[in-house]
N, CA and C of each residue as an Amber inpcrd file, in Angstrom:
protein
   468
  -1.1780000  36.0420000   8.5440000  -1.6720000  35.8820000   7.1960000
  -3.0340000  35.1940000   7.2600000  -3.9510000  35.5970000   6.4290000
  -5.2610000  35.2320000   6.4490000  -5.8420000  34.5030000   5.0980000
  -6.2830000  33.8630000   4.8110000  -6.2290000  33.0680000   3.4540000
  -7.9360000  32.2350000   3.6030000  -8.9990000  32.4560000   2.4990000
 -10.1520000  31.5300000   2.7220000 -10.9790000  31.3820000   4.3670000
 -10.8070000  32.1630000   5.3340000 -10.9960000  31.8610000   6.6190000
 -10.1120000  31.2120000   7.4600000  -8.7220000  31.0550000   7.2730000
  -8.1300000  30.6460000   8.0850000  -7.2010000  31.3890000   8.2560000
  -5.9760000  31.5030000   9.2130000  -5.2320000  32.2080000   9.5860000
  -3.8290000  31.1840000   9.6110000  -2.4660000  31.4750000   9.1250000
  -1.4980000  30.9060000   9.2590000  -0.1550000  31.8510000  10.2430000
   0.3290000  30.5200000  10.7990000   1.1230000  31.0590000  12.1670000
   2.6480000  30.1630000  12.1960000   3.0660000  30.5620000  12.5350000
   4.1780000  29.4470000  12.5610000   4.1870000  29.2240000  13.8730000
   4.6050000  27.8020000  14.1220000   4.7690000  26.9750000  15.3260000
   5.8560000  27.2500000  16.0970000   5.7130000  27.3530000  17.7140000
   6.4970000  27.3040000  18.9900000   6.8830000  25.6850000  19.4650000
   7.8980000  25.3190000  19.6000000   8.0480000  24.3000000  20.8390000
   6.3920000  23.7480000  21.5260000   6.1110000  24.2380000  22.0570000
   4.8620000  24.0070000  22.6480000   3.5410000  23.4350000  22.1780000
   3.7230000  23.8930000  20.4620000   2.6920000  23.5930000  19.2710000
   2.8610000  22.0880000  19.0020000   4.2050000  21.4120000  19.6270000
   4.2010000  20.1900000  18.7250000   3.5350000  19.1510000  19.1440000
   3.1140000  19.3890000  20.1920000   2.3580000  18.3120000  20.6520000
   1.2490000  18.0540000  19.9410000   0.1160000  19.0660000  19.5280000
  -0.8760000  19.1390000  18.5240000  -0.9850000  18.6450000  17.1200000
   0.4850000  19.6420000  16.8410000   1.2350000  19.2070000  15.6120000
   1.1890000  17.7830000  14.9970000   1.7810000  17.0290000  16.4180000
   1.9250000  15.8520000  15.9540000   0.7800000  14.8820000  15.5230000
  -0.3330000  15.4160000  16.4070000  -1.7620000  14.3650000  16.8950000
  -2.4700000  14.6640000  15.1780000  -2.2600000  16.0730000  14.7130000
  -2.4720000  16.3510000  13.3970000  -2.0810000  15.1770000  12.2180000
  -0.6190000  15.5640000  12.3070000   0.1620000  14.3430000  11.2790000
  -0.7710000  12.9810000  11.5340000  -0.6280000  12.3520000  12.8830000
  -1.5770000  10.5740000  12.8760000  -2.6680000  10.8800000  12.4630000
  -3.3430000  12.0730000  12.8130000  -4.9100000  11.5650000  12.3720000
  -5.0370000  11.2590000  10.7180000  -4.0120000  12.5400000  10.2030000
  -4.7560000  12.7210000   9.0920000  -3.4160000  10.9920000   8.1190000
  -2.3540000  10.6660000   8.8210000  -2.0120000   9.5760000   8.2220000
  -2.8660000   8.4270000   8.6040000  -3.0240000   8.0640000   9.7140000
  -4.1930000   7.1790000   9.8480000  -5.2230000   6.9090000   8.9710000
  -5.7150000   8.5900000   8.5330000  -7.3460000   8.4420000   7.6070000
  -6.5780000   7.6920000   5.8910000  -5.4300000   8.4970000   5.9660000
  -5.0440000   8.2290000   4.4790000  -4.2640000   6.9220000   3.9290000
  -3.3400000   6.3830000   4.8550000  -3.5570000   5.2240000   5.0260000
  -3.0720000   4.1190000   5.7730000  -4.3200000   3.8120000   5.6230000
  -4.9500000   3.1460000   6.9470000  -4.4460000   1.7840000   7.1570000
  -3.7760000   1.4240000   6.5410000  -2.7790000  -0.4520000   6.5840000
  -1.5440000   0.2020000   7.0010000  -1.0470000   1.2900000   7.4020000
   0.0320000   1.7640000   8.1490000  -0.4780000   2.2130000   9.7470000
  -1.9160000   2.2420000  10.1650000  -2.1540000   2.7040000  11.0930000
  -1.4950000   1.9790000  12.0700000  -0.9250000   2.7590000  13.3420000
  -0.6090000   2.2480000  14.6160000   1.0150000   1.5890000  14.1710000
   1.7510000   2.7240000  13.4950000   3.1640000   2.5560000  13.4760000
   3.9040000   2.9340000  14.4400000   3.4780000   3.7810000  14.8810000
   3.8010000   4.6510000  16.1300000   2.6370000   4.8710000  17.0550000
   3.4400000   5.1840000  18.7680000   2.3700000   5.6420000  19.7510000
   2.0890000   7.1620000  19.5610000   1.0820000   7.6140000  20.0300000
   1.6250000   9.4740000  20.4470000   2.1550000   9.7740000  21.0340000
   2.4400000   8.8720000  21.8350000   3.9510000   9.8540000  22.4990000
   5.3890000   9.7980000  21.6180000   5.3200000   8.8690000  20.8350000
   6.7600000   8.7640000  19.6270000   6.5100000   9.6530000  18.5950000
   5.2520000   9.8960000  18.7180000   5.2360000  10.8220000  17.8460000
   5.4420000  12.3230000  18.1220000   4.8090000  12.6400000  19.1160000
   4.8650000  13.8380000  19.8170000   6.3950000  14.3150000  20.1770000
   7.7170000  13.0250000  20.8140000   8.8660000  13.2640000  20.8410000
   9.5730000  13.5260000  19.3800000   9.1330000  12.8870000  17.8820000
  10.0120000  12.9900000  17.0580000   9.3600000  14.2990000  16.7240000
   8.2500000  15.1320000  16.8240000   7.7190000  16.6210000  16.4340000
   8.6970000  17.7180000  17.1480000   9.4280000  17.2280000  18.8280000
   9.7770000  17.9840000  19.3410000  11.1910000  18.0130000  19.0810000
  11.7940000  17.0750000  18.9500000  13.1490000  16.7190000  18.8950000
  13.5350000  16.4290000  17.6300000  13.0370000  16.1090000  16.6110000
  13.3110000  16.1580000  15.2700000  13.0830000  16.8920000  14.5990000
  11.6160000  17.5510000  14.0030000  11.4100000  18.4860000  13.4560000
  11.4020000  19.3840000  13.2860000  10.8410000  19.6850000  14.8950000
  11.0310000  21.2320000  15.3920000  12.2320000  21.7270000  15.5420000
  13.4410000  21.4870000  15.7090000  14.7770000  22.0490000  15.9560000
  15.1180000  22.0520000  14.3820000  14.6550000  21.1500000  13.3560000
  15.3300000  21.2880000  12.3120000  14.6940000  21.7430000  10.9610000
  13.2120000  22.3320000  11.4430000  12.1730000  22.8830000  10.0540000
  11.6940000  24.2350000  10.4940000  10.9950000  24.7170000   9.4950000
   9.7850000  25.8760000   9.5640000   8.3950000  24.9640000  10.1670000
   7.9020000  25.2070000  11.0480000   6.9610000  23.9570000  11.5020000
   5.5110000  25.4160000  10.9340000   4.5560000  25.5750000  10.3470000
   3.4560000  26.0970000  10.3860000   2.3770000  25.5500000  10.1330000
   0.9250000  26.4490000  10.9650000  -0.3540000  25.8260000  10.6120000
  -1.2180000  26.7100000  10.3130000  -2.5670000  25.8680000  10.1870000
  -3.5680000  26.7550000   9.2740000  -4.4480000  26.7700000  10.6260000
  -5.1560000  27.6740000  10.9960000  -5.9870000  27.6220000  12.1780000
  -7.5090000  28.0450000  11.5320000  -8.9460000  26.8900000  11.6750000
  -9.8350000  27.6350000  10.7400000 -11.1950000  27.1110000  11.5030000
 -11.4050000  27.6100000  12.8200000 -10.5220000  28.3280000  13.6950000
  -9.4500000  27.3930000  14.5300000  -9.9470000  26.1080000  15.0770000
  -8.5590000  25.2330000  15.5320000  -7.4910000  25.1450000  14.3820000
  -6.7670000  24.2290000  15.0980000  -5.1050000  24.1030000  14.4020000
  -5.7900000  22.8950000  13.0070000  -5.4250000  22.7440000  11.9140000
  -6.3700000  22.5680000  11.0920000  -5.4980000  21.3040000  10.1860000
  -4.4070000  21.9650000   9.8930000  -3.4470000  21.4350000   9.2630000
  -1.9780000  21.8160000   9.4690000  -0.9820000  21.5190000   9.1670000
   0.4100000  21.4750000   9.3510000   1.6200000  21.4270000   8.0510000
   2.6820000  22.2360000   8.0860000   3.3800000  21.9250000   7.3710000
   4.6770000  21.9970000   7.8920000   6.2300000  21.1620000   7.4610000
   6.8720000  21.4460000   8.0860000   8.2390000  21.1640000   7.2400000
   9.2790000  22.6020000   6.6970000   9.5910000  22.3390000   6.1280000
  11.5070000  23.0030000   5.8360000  12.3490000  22.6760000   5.6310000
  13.7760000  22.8210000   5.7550000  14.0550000  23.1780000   4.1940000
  15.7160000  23.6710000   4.1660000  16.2750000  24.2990000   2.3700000
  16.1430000  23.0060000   2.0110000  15.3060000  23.2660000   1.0930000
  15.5260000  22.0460000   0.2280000  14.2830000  20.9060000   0.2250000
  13.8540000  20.5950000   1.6020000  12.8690000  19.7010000   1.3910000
  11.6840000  20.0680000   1.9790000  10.2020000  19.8150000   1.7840000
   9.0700000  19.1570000   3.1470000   9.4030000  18.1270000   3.6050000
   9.5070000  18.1160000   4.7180000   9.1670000  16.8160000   5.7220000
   7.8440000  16.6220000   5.9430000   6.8540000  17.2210000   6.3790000
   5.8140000  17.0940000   6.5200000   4.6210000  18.1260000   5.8580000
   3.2160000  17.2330000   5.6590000   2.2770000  18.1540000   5.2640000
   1.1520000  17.2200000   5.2190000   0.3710000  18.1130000   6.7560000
  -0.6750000  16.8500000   6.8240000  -2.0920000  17.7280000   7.0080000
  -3.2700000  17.3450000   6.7000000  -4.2440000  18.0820000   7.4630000
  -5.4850000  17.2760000   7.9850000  -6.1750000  17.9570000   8.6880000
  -7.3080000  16.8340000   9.5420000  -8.0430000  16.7250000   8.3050000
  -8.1850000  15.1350000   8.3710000  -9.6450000  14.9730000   6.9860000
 -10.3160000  15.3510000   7.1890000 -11.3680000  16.7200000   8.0500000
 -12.2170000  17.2510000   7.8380000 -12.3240000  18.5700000   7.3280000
 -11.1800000  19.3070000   7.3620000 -10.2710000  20.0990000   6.7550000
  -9.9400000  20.0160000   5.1210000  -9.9170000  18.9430000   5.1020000
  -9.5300000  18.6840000   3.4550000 -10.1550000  19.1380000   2.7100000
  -9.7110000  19.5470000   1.1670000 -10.4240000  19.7980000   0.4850000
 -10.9190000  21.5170000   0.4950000 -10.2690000  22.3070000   1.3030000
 -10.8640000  23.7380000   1.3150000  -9.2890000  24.8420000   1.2120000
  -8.3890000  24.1910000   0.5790000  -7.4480000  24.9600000   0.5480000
  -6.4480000  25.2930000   1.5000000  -6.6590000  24.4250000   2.6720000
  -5.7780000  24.4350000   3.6750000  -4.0130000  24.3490000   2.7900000
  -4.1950000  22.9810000   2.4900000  -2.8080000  22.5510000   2.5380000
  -2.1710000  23.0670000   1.1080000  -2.9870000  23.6240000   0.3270000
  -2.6620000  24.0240000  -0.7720000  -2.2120000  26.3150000  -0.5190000
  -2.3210000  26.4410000   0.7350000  -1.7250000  27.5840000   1.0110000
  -0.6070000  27.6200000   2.2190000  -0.8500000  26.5850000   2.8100000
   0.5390000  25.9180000   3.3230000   1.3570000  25.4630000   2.4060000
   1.7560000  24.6660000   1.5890000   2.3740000  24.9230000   0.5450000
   3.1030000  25.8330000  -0.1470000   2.0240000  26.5090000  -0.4580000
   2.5490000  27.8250000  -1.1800000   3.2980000  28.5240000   0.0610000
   3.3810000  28.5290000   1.2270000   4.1920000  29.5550000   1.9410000
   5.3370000  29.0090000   2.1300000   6.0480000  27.5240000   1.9380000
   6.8940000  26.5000000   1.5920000   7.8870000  27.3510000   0.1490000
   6.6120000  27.5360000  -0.5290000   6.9360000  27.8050000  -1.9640000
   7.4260000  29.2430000  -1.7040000   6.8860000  30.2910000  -0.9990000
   7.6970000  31.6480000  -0.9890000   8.4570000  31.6770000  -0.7010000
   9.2220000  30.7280000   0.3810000  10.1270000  31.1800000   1.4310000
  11.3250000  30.2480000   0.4060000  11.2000000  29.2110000  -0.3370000
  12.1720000  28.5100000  -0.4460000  12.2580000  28.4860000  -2.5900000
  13.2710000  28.4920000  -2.8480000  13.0030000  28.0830000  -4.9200000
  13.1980000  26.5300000  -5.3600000  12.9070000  25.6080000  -3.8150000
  13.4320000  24.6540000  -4.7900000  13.1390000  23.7480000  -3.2120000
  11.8040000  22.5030000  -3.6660000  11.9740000  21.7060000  -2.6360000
  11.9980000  20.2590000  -3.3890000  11.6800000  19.8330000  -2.5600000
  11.9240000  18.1040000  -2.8440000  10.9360000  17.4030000  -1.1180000
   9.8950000  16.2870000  -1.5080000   9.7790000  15.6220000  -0.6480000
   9.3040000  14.2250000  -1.3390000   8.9270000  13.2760000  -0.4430000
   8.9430000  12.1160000  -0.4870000   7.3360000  11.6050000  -0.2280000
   6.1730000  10.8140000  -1.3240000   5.1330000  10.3200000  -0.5180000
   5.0870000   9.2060000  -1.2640000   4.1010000   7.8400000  -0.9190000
   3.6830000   6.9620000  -1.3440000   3.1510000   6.4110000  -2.5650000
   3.7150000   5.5660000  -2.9690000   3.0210000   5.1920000  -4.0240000
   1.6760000   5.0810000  -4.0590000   0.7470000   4.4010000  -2.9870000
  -0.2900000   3.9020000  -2.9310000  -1.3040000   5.4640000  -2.4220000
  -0.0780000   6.7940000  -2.2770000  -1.4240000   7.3600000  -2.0580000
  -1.4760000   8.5350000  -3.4770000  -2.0520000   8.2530000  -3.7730000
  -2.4370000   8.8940000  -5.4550000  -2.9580000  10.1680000  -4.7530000
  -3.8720000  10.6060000  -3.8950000  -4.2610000  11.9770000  -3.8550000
  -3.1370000  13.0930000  -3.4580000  -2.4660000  12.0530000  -2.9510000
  -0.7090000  13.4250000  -2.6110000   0.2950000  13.3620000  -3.9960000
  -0.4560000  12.5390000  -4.9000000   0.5660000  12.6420000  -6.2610000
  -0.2590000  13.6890000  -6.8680000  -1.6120000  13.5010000  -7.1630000
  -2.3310000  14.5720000  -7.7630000  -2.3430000  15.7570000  -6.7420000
  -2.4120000  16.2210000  -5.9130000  -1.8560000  17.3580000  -5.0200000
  -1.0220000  17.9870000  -5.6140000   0.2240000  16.9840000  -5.3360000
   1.4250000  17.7720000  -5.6400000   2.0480000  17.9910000  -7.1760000
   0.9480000  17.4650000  -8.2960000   1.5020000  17.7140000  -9.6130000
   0.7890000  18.6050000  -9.8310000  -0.1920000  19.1950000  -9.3040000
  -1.0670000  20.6070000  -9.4630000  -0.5220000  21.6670000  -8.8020000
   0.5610000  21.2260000  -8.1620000   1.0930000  22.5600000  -7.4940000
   2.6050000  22.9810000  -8.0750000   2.7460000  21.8410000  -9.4670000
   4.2060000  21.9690000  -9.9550000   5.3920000  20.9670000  -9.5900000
   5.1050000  20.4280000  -8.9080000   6.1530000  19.1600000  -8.6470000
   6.1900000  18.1030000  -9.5150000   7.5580000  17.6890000  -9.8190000
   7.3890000  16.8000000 -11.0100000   7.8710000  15.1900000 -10.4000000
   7.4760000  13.8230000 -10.4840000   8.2750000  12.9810000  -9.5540000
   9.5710000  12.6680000 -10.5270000  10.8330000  12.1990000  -9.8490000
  11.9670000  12.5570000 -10.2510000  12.6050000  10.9040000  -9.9130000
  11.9500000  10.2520000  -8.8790000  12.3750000   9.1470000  -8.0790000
  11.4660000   8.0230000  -7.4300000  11.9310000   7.0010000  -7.6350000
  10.8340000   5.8030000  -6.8820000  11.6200000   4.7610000  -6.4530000
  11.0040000   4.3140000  -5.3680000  11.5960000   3.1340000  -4.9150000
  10.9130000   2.4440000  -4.2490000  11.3170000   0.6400000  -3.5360000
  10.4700000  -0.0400000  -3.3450000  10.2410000  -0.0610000  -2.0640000
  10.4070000   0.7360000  -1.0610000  10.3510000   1.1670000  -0.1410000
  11.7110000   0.8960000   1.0770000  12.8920000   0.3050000   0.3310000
  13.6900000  -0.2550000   1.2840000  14.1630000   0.7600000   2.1530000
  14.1420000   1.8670000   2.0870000  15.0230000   2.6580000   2.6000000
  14.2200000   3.3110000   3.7860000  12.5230000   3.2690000   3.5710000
  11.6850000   4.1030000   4.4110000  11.0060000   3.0900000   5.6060000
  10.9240000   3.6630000   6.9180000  10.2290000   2.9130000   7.9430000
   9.4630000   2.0200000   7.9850000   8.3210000   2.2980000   6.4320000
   7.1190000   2.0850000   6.6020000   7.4100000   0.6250000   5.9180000
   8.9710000   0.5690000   5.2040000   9.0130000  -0.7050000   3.6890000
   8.0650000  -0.4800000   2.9260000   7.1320000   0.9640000   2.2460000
   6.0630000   1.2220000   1.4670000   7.0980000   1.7230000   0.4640000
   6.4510000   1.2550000  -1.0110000   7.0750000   2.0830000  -2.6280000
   6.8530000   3.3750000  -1.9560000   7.8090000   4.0970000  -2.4080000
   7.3610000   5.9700000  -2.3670000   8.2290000   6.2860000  -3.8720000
   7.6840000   7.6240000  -3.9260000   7.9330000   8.6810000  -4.9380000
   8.3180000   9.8440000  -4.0990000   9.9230000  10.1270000  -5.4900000
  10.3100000  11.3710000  -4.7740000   9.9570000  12.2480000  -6.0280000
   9.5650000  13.7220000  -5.3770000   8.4940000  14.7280000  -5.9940000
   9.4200000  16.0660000  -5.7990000   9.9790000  16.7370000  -7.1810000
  10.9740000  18.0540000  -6.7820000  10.2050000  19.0930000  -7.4290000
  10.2060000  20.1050000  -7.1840000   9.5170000  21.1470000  -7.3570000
  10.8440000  22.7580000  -7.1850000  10.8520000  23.6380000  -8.3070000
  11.7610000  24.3170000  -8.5990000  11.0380000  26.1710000  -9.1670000
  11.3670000  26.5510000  -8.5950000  10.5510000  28.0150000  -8.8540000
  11.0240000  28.5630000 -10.2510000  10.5240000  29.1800000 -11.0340000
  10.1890000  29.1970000 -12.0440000  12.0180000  30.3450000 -12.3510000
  12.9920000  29.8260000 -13.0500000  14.1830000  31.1280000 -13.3590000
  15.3140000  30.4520000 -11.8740000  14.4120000  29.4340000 -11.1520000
  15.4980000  29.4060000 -10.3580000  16.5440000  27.7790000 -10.7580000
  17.5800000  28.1930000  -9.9930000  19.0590000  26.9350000 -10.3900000
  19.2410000  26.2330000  -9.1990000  19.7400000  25.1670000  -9.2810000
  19.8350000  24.4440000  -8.1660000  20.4310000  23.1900000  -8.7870000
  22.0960000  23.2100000  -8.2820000  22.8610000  22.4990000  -8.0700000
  23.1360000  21.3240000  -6.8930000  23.6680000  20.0160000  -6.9210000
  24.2130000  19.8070000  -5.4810000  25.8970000  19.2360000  -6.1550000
């Protein structure tokens, strides 16, 4: 698939190593009083052993690996892109291929980062949930953000 100059692929085993260096940079840039929560190599193991066995892992290549998304029924786990990348529609067509494949997600971001709230209320997600961070690694407030395709139902 080809979209704005970039090309989207879905990820191998082998991709996660990249994958992962993706996710720190672009959490690092965004924010930055969480930097150095993790090494790359903890990170690189939870891409291989966590995510990858249990998501759709894909990226945007424009022409390197650009951005990332990574995502299971029901939720994103991840969706990150290099801050130099930003801003050109990367992650907003990663997304949407989240959005074809699935009628109904749900993920989790920060209070403190307002550009992934405005992101994700332009793409239809409504927040549903907040808390003061007890439950997440970071001890950061987050917002939970559900998003539901338009005619579709969803029970639990």
């Amino acid at each position: 698939m080809t979209a704005h100059n970039f090309t989207l692929k879905r990820l191998d085993l082998p991709e996660m190593a990249q994958a992962s260096r993706i996710h720190r940079a672009s959490f690092d840039d965004r924010l930055p009083w969480l930097k150095g929560l993790h090494t790359p190599q903890e990170d690189q193991w939870f891409y291989e052993n966590c995510i990858f066995p249990q998501c759709e892992v894909w990226t945007a290549f424009a022409p390197e690996m650009a951005g990332i998304i990574a995502f299971k029924t029901g939720w994103i786990e991840q969706l990150y892109i290099l801050p130099e990348f930003q801003g050109r529609g990367i992650g907003s067509t990663l997304l949407k291929q989240a959005q074809q494949t699935l009628s109904h997600l749900q993920l989790w971001t920060f209070q403190r980062n307002i550009q992934a709230q405005k992101f994700y209320g332009k793409h239809g997600f409504t927040a549903i949930d907040q808390t003061d961070g007890h439950d997440n690694e970071e001890k950061e407030p987050d917002i939970l953000f559900e998003w539901r395709k338009s005619g579709s139902e969803y029970t639990i």
